[in-house]
Coordinates of C-alpha atoms and ligand atoms in Angstrom, one line a residue:
M1 CA 196.6 119.2 106.3
N2 CA 195.0 122.3 104.7
V3 CA 191.4 122.7 106.0
L4 CA 188.8 125.1 104.6
L5 CA 186.4 126.3 107.3
A6 CA 183.2 127.5 105.7
G7 CA 181.6 129.7 108.3
G8 CA 184.9 129.6 110.2
A9 CA 184.5 133.1 111.8
G10 CA 181.5 131.9 113.8
Y11 CA 181.3 130.6 117.3
I12 CA 182.3 126.9 116.7
G13 CA 184.4 127.6 113.7
S14 CA 186.7 130.1 115.5
H15 CA 187.4 127.7 118.4
T16 CA 188.0 124.9 115.9
A17 CA 190.4 127.1 114.0
V18 CA 192.5 127.7 117.1
T19 CA 192.5 123.9 117.9
L20 CA 193.4 122.9 114.3
I21 CA 196.2 125.4 114.1
E22 CA 197.6 124.2 117.5
A23 CA 197.4 120.6 116.2
G24 CA 199.7 121.6 113.3
H25 CA 197.1 122.0 110.5
N26 CA 196.7 125.0 108.2
V27 CA 193.4 126.8 108.2
V28 CA 191.7 128.8 105.5
I29 CA 188.4 130.6 106.4
V30 CA 185.5 131.7 104.2
D31 CA 182.7 133.5 105.8
N32 CA 180.2 136.2 104.7
Y33 CA 180.1 137.6 108.3
D34 CA 176.3 137.3 108.3
N35 CA 176.5 136.2 112.0
S36 CA 180.1 137.0 112.8
C37 CA 182.9 139.5 112.1
E38 CA 186.5 139.6 110.9
E39 CA 187.6 140.6 114.5
A40 CA 186.9 136.9 115.5
V41 CA 189.5 135.8 112.8
R42 CA 191.9 138.5 114.0
R43 CA 191.6 137.1 117.6
V44 CA 192.2 133.6 116.4
E45 CA 195.4 134.9 114.7
E46 CA 196.4 136.6 118.0
L47 CA 195.8 133.4 120.0
T48 CA 197.7 131.2 117.6
H49 CA 200.5 133.7 116.7
S50 CA 199.7 133.0 113.0
T51 CA 198.3 134.6 109.9
I52 CA 195.1 133.0 108.6
K53 CA 194.2 133.3 104.9
H54 CA 190.5 134.4 105.1
Y55 CA 188.0 135.3 102.5
E56 CA 184.8 137.4 102.8
A57 CA 182.5 135.5 100.5
D58 CA 179.2 133.8 100.4
V59 CA 179.4 130.0 100.4
K60 CA 176.5 130.0 97.9
D61 CA 178.8 131.9 95.4
H62 CA 180.1 129.2 93.1
D63 CA 182.8 131.4 91.5
A64 CA 184.2 132.6 94.8
L65 CA 184.5 129.1 96.1
D66 CA 186.0 127.9 92.9
R67 CA 188.7 130.6 93.3
I68 CA 189.3 129.7 96.9
F69 CA 189.8 126.0 96.0
K70 CA 192.1 127.0 93.1
E71 CA 194.2 129.3 95.3
N72 CA 194.6 126.8 98.1
D73 CA 195.4 123.1 98.1
I74 CA 192.5 122.1 100.3
D75 CA 192.5 118.5 101.8
C76 CA 189.3 118.7 103.8
V77 CA 186.3 121.1 104.2
I78 CA 184.5 121.7 107.5
H79 CA 181.0 123.1 106.7
F80 CA 179.9 125.3 109.6
A81 CA 178.3 127.9 107.3
G82 CA 174.6 128.2 108.1
L83 CA 171.8 130.1 109.7
K84 CA 171.0 128.5 113.1
A85 CA 168.2 130.4 115.0
V86 CA 165.3 128.0 115.4
G87 CA 162.6 130.7 116.0
E88 CA 163.8 132.8 113.1
S89 CA 163.7 129.8 110.8
V90 CA 160.0 129.5 111.5
E91 CA 159.5 133.1 110.5
K92 CA 161.9 133.0 107.5
P93 CA 161.8 129.4 106.2
V94 CA 162.7 130.1 102.7
A95 CA 165.8 132.1 103.7
Y96 CA 166.9 129.1 105.9
Y97 CA 166.3 126.5 103.2
R98 CA 168.0 128.7 100.6
N99 CA 171.1 129.5 102.7
N100 CA 171.6 126.2 104.4
V101 CA 170.8 123.8 101.6
D102 CA 172.4 125.9 98.9
T103 CA 175.7 126.4 100.8
T104 CA 175.9 122.6 101.0
L105 CA 175.1 122.0 97.3
T106 CA 177.6 124.7 96.2
L107 CA 180.3 123.2 98.4
L108 CA 179.7 119.8 97.0
E109 CA 179.8 121.0 93.4
T110 CA 182.9 123.0 93.7
M111 CA 184.7 120.3 95.8
K112 CA 183.9 117.9 92.9
E113 CA 185.2 120.3 90.3
N114 CA 188.4 120.8 92.2
N115 CA 188.9 117.2 93.3
V116 CA 188.5 117.8 97.0
K117 CA 187.2 114.6 98.5
N118 CA 186.7 115.1 102.3
I119 CA 184.0 117.0 104.1
V120 CA 183.0 117.2 107.8
F121 CA 179.5 118.6 108.4
S122 CA 178.0 120.5 111.3
S123 CA 174.7 118.7 112.0
S124 CA 172.6 118.8 115.1
A125 CA 170.9 116.6 117.7
T126 CA 167.7 118.2 116.4
V127 CA 167.6 115.6 113.5
Y128 CA 166.6 112.9 116.1
G129 CA 163.2 114.7 116.4
A130 CA 160.8 113.8 119.2
E131 CA 160.3 110.2 118.4
N132 CA 163.7 108.9 119.7
A133 CA 164.3 108.5 123.4
S134 CA 167.6 109.6 125.0
P135 CA 170.3 108.6 125.2
L136 CA 170.3 109.2 121.4
N137 CA 172.5 107.0 119.3
E138 CA 173.5 107.3 115.6
T139 CA 171.7 104.1 114.6
M140 CA 168.3 105.6 115.4
K141 CA 166.3 106.8 112.4
K142 CA 166.2 110.5 111.9
G143 CA 163.0 111.9 113.4
T144 CA 160.4 114.5 112.5
C145 CA 161.8 118.0 113.0
T146 CA 159.7 120.7 114.6
N147 CA 161.1 123.7 112.7
P148 CA 162.6 124.6 109.3
Y149 CA 166.1 124.9 110.8
G150 CA 166.0 121.2 111.9
W151 CA 164.7 120.2 108.5
T152 CA 167.6 121.9 106.7
K153 CA 170.0 119.8 108.8
W154 CA 168.0 116.7 108.1
M155 CA 168.0 117.4 104.4
M156 CA 171.7 118.3 104.2
E157 CA 172.6 115.0 105.9
Q158 CA 170.6 113.3 103.2
I159 CA 172.2 115.3 100.4
L160 CA 175.7 114.5 101.8
E161 CA 174.9 110.8 102.2
D162 CA 173.6 110.6 98.6
A163 CA 176.6 112.4 97.3
A164 CA 178.9 109.9 99.0
K165 CA 176.9 106.9 97.6
A166 CA 177.4 108.3 94.1
D167 CA 181.1 109.0 94.5
D168 CA 183.3 106.2 95.8
E169 CA 186.1 108.6 96.6
L170 CA 184.0 111.0 98.8
S171 CA 184.5 110.9 102.5
V172 CA 181.7 112.5 104.6
V173 CA 181.7 112.8 108.4
I174 CA 178.5 114.1 109.8
L175 CA 178.9 115.4 113.4
R176 CA 175.7 115.8 115.4
Y177 CA 176.4 118.4 118.0
F178 CA 174.4 118.6 121.2
N179 CA 174.4 121.9 123.2
P180 CA 177.7 123.7 122.8
I181 CA 178.5 126.3 125.5
G182 CA 181.7 127.8 127.0
A183 CA 184.5 129.7 125.4
H184 CA 188.2 129.6 124.9
P185 CA 189.8 129.9 128.4
S186 CA 191.6 133.1 127.3
G187 CA 188.3 135.0 127.1
R188 CA 189.3 136.3 123.7
I189 CA 186.9 134.4 121.5
G190 CA 183.4 133.2 122.4
E191 CA 179.7 133.1 121.4
D192 CA 178.5 136.6 120.2
P193 CA 174.8 136.4 119.5
Q194 CA 173.1 139.3 117.8
G195 CA 170.2 140.8 119.7
I196 CA 168.4 138.9 122.4
P197 CA 169.9 135.5 122.8
N198 CA 167.8 132.5 122.0
N199 CA 170.0 129.9 123.8
L200 CA 170.3 129.3 127.5
M201 CA 174.0 130.0 128.3
P202 CA 174.3 133.4 126.5
Y203 CA 171.1 134.5 128.2
V204 CA 172.5 133.4 131.6
S205 CA 175.8 135.2 131.1
Q206 CA 174.1 138.4 129.7
T207 CA 171.8 138.4 132.7
A208 CA 174.9 138.1 135.0
V209 CA 176.6 141.0 133.2
G210 CA 173.5 143.2 133.5
K211 CA 172.4 143.3 129.9
R212 CA 169.3 141.3 130.7
D213 CA 167.2 141.9 133.8
H214 CA 166.5 138.3 134.6
L215 CA 166.5 134.8 133.1
T216 CA 163.1 133.1 132.4
I217 CA 163.3 129.4 132.8
F218 CA 160.9 127.9 130.2
G219 CA 158.8 125.6 132.4
D220 CA 159.4 123.6 135.6
D221 CA 156.6 121.0 135.2
Y222 CA 158.5 118.6 132.9
D223 CA 158.8 114.9 133.8
T224 CA 162.4 115.3 135.0
P225 CA 164.0 115.2 138.4
D226 CA 163.6 119.0 139.1
G227 CA 160.9 119.7 136.5
T228 CA 163.2 121.6 134.1
C229 CA 164.4 120.3 130.8
L230 CA 167.5 118.1 130.5
R231 CA 170.2 118.8 127.9
D232 CA 173.7 117.5 127.0
Y233 CA 175.9 120.7 127.3
I234 CA 179.3 120.3 125.8
H235 CA 182.3 122.7 126.1
V236 CA 183.1 124.3 122.8
M237 CA 186.8 123.5 123.2
D238 CA 185.9 119.8 123.5
L239 CA 183.8 120.2 120.4
A240 CA 186.7 121.9 118.6
E241 CA 189.0 119.0 119.6
G242 CA 186.4 116.6 118.2
H243 CA 186.7 118.3 114.8
V244 CA 190.4 117.8 114.7
K245 CA 189.9 114.1 115.2
A246 CA 187.1 114.2 112.6
V247 CA 189.2 115.8 109.8
E248 CA 192.0 113.4 110.6
Y249 CA 189.6 110.5 110.5
A250 CA 187.9 111.7 107.2
L251 CA 191.2 111.3 105.4
T252 CA 191.5 107.7 106.3
R253 CA 188.2 106.3 104.8
K254 CA 185.5 106.8 102.3
G255 CA 181.7 106.9 102.5
T256 CA 179.6 108.4 105.3
D257 CA 179.8 108.3 109.1
I258 CA 177.5 109.9 111.5
I259 CA 178.9 110.7 114.9
N260 CA 177.4 112.4 118.0
L261 CA 179.5 115.0 119.7
G262 CA 178.1 115.2 123.2
T263 CA 179.2 114.3 126.8
G264 CA 176.4 111.8 127.4
T265 CA 175.6 113.5 130.7
P266 CA 172.4 115.4 131.0
Y267 CA 171.9 118.6 133.1
S268 CA 168.8 120.5 133.8
V269 CA 168.2 124.2 133.3
L270 CA 168.4 124.7 137.1
D271 CA 171.7 122.7 137.2
I272 CA 173.1 125.2 134.8
V273 CA 171.8 128.2 136.8
H274 CA 173.3 126.8 140.1
A275 CA 176.5 125.7 138.5
F276 CA 177.0 129.1 136.9
E277 CA 176.4 130.8 140.3
K278 CA 178.8 128.5 142.1
A279 CA 181.6 128.5 139.5
N280 CA 181.6 132.3 139.3
D281 CA 180.5 133.2 142.8
L282 CA 177.5 135.4 141.9
T283 CA 173.8 135.3 142.1
L284 CA 171.5 135.1 139.0
K285 CA 168.1 136.6 138.9
Y286 CA 165.6 134.2 137.5
E287 CA 161.9 133.3 137.4
I288 CA 159.9 130.4 136.2
G289 CA 157.9 131.1 133.1
P290 CA 155.7 129.0 130.7
R291 CA 157.1 126.2 128.5
R292 CA 158.7 127.2 125.2
A293 CA 156.9 125.7 122.2
G294 CA 158.8 122.8 120.6
D295 CA 161.1 122.1 123.6
L296 CA 161.7 118.4 124.4
A297 CA 161.9 117.4 128.1
V298 CA 165.0 115.4 127.6
C299 CA 167.8 115.3 125.0
Y300 CA 171.2 113.8 125.5
S301 CA 173.6 111.7 123.6
N302 CA 175.1 108.3 123.7
A303 CA 178.7 109.3 123.1
D304 CA 180.2 105.9 122.6
K305 CA 180.7 106.1 118.8
A306 CA 182.9 109.2 119.0
A307 CA 185.1 107.4 121.6
E308 CA 185.3 104.2 119.5
I309 CA 185.9 105.8 116.0
L310 CA 187.5 109.1 116.7
G311 CA 189.2 108.2 120.1
W312 CA 187.5 111.4 121.4
T313 CA 185.6 112.1 124.6
A314 CA 184.7 115.4 126.2
K315 CA 187.1 116.3 129.0
R316 CA 185.8 119.5 130.4
N317 CA 183.1 119.6 133.1
L318 CA 180.1 121.8 133.8
E319 CA 182.2 124.1 136.1
D320 CA 184.7 124.7 133.2
M321 CA 181.8 125.5 130.9
C322 CA 180.3 128.0 133.3
R323 CA 183.6 129.6 134.2
D324 CA 184.7 130.0 130.6
S325 CA 181.3 131.3 129.4
W326 CA 181.5 134.0 132.1
N327 CA 185.1 134.9 131.5
W328 CA 184.3 135.6 127.8
Q329 CA 181.1 137.6 128.7
K330 CA 182.6 139.7 131.5
N331 CA 185.7 140.6 129.4
N332 CA 183.6 141.3 126.3
P333 CA 180.2 142.6 127.5
N334 CA 179.4 143.7 124.0
G335 CA 180.9 140.7 122.2
Y336 CA 183.4 141.6 119.5
K337 CA 182.1 145.2 119.3
K338 CA 184.3 147.6 121.2
Ligands
LIG401 P1 177.6 130.8 113.9 O1 176.4 131.6 113.4 O2 178.4 131.5 115.0 O3 178.6 130.4 112.8 C1 178.1 130.1 111.5 C2 179.0 131.0 110.5 O4 178.5 130.8 109.2 C3 178.8 132.5 110.8 O5 180.1 133.1 110.9 C4 178.1 133.0 109.6 O6 178.5 134.4 109.3 C5 178.5 132.0 108.5 N1 177.6 131.9 107.4 C6 176.3 131.7 107.4 N2 175.8 131.6 106.1 C7 176.9 131.8 105.3 C8 177.0 131.8 103.9 N3 176.0 131.7 103.1 N4 178.3 132.1 103.4 C9 179.3 132.3 104.2 N5 179.2 132.2 105.6 C10 178.0 132.0 106.1 O7 177.0 129.4 114.4 P2 177.8 128.3 115.2 O8 177.1 128.2 116.6 O9 179.3 128.5 115.2 O10 177.3 127.0 114.4 C11 178.1 126.5 113.4 C12 177.4 125.3 112.7 O11 177.0 124.3 113.7 C13 176.0 125.8 112.1 O12 175.8 125.1 110.9 C14 175.0 125.4 113.1 O13 173.8 125.1 112.5 C15 175.6 124.1 113.6 N6 175.2 123.8 115.0 C16 175.3 124.7 116.0 C17 174.8 124.4 117.2 C18 174.9 125.5 118.3 O14 174.1 125.3 119.3 N7 175.7 126.5 118.3 C19 174.3 123.1 117.5 C20 174.2 122.2 116.5 C21 174.7 122.5 115.2
LIG402 C1 168.4 124.8 126.4 C2 167.4 124.7 127.6 C3 165.2 125.7 127.2 C4 166.6 129.8 127.1 C5 168.9 124.6 120.5 C6 168.5 124.1 119.1 C7 169.3 122.9 118.7 C8 170.8 123.2 118.8 C9 171.2 123.8 120.1 C10 171.5 124.0 116.7 C11 165.9 124.4 127.1 C12 165.9 126.4 128.3 C13 166.6 128.5 127.2 C14 166.0 130.6 128.1 C15 165.4 128.6 129.2 N1 171.2 124.2 117.9 N2 166.0 127.8 128.2 N3 165.4 130.0 129.1 O1 166.7 124.3 122.6 O2 168.2 122.6 123.6 O3 168.7 123.5 121.4 O4 170.4 124.9 120.4 O5 171.5 123.0 116.1 O6 168.9 122.6 117.4 O7 167.1 123.8 119.2 O8 169.0 124.9 123.4 O9 170.0 126.8 124.7 O10 167.8 127.2 123.4 O11 167.8 125.7 125.5 O12 164.8 128.1 130.2 O13 166.0 131.9 128.0 O14 167.3 125.9 128.2 O15 163.9 125.6 127.4 O16 165.4 123.5 128.0 P1 168.0 123.8 122.8 P2 168.7 126.2 124.2

């Protein structure tokens, strides 16, 4: 199958590219490198001993996408292309709505014009909002989001569902990711945040490598066993394998399916700190700080639907996630930059 990865040079896209190629599929990448770089694509080529057709283009650019569809016989699109920093989305809401919603609309328009009928979409657990209690399952109504990033995911899900209702031939698979961490076991590709990381695992690994002085744990007074927040961390290679199953599934049916990709097992912030120290035989400097605005105490998936529909469950454990995150960070202290 020929799969177009929109935003395929990014963290999840690059790991998915490796896994798709290893499963025998052909991959085409389009990315504007807004939050990534061509070096990531080069390393995917190195890992897979293959040449990947890739385009530097904005997914909002109708003519560029039209050309890509015309030059490649695409069977399925995976739509990773988006801005994803929650805090930044509060400061720059218009840029987030413009980029995230418009990429989705442009993809749907150019897919229709080129008779491409299958799309897998990167959504997020954030659409469950605060109203739903974990374990979160896909039959729960979408909740109230606390930031523009979350609303863009909420809206894009709605747009995709409406597009599928209006076109009997369209197949939409919406994947709601929980908290992806880890890296390819080779240490050649991984998460490369620009500036100060917003997310826990990059902050932990940058603290371990000495780029940050210490980790601040955002609150230890939540109603959880150790007082720190619980999340559903999932290894990015498991997530990548979920995408292979999702594109293969997309081609077998029509309409919309929404599927959680998580492990179903919650871990606390302190669990992550201690697992990282143990897996990598090091000590992390950390202190307890105030709560971060907008954080939920508990967020984890019910992962049954992915098992039933896709035949997929996460295989890697917390130790694997911590070991592979550190392997990437220590071998690439400045990310993809030399
Ligand atoms: P990422 O930033 O590493 O990858 C996104 C890629 O999209 C980047 O390479 C970026 O350059 C590209 N991009 C952005 N706007 C573009 C545009 N207009 N045209 C072309 N390329 C564009 O992020 P990621 O962690 O790999 O996330 C991939 C997707 O999954 C995103 O949509 C994100 O919102 C979603 N998601 C991520 C997480 C997470 O924690 N990482 C969780 C849930 C959902
Ligand atoms: C995890 C836990 C923090 C940093 C975000 C988005 C969500 C999805 C995944 C895209 C929380 C704590 C963090 C730090 C800390 N992304 N923490 N110190 O907030 O669960 O989810 O990424 O869709 O939409 O909101 O992930 O990694 O930021 O935080 O104590 O320096 O780590 O409070 O409990 P989060 P995270």
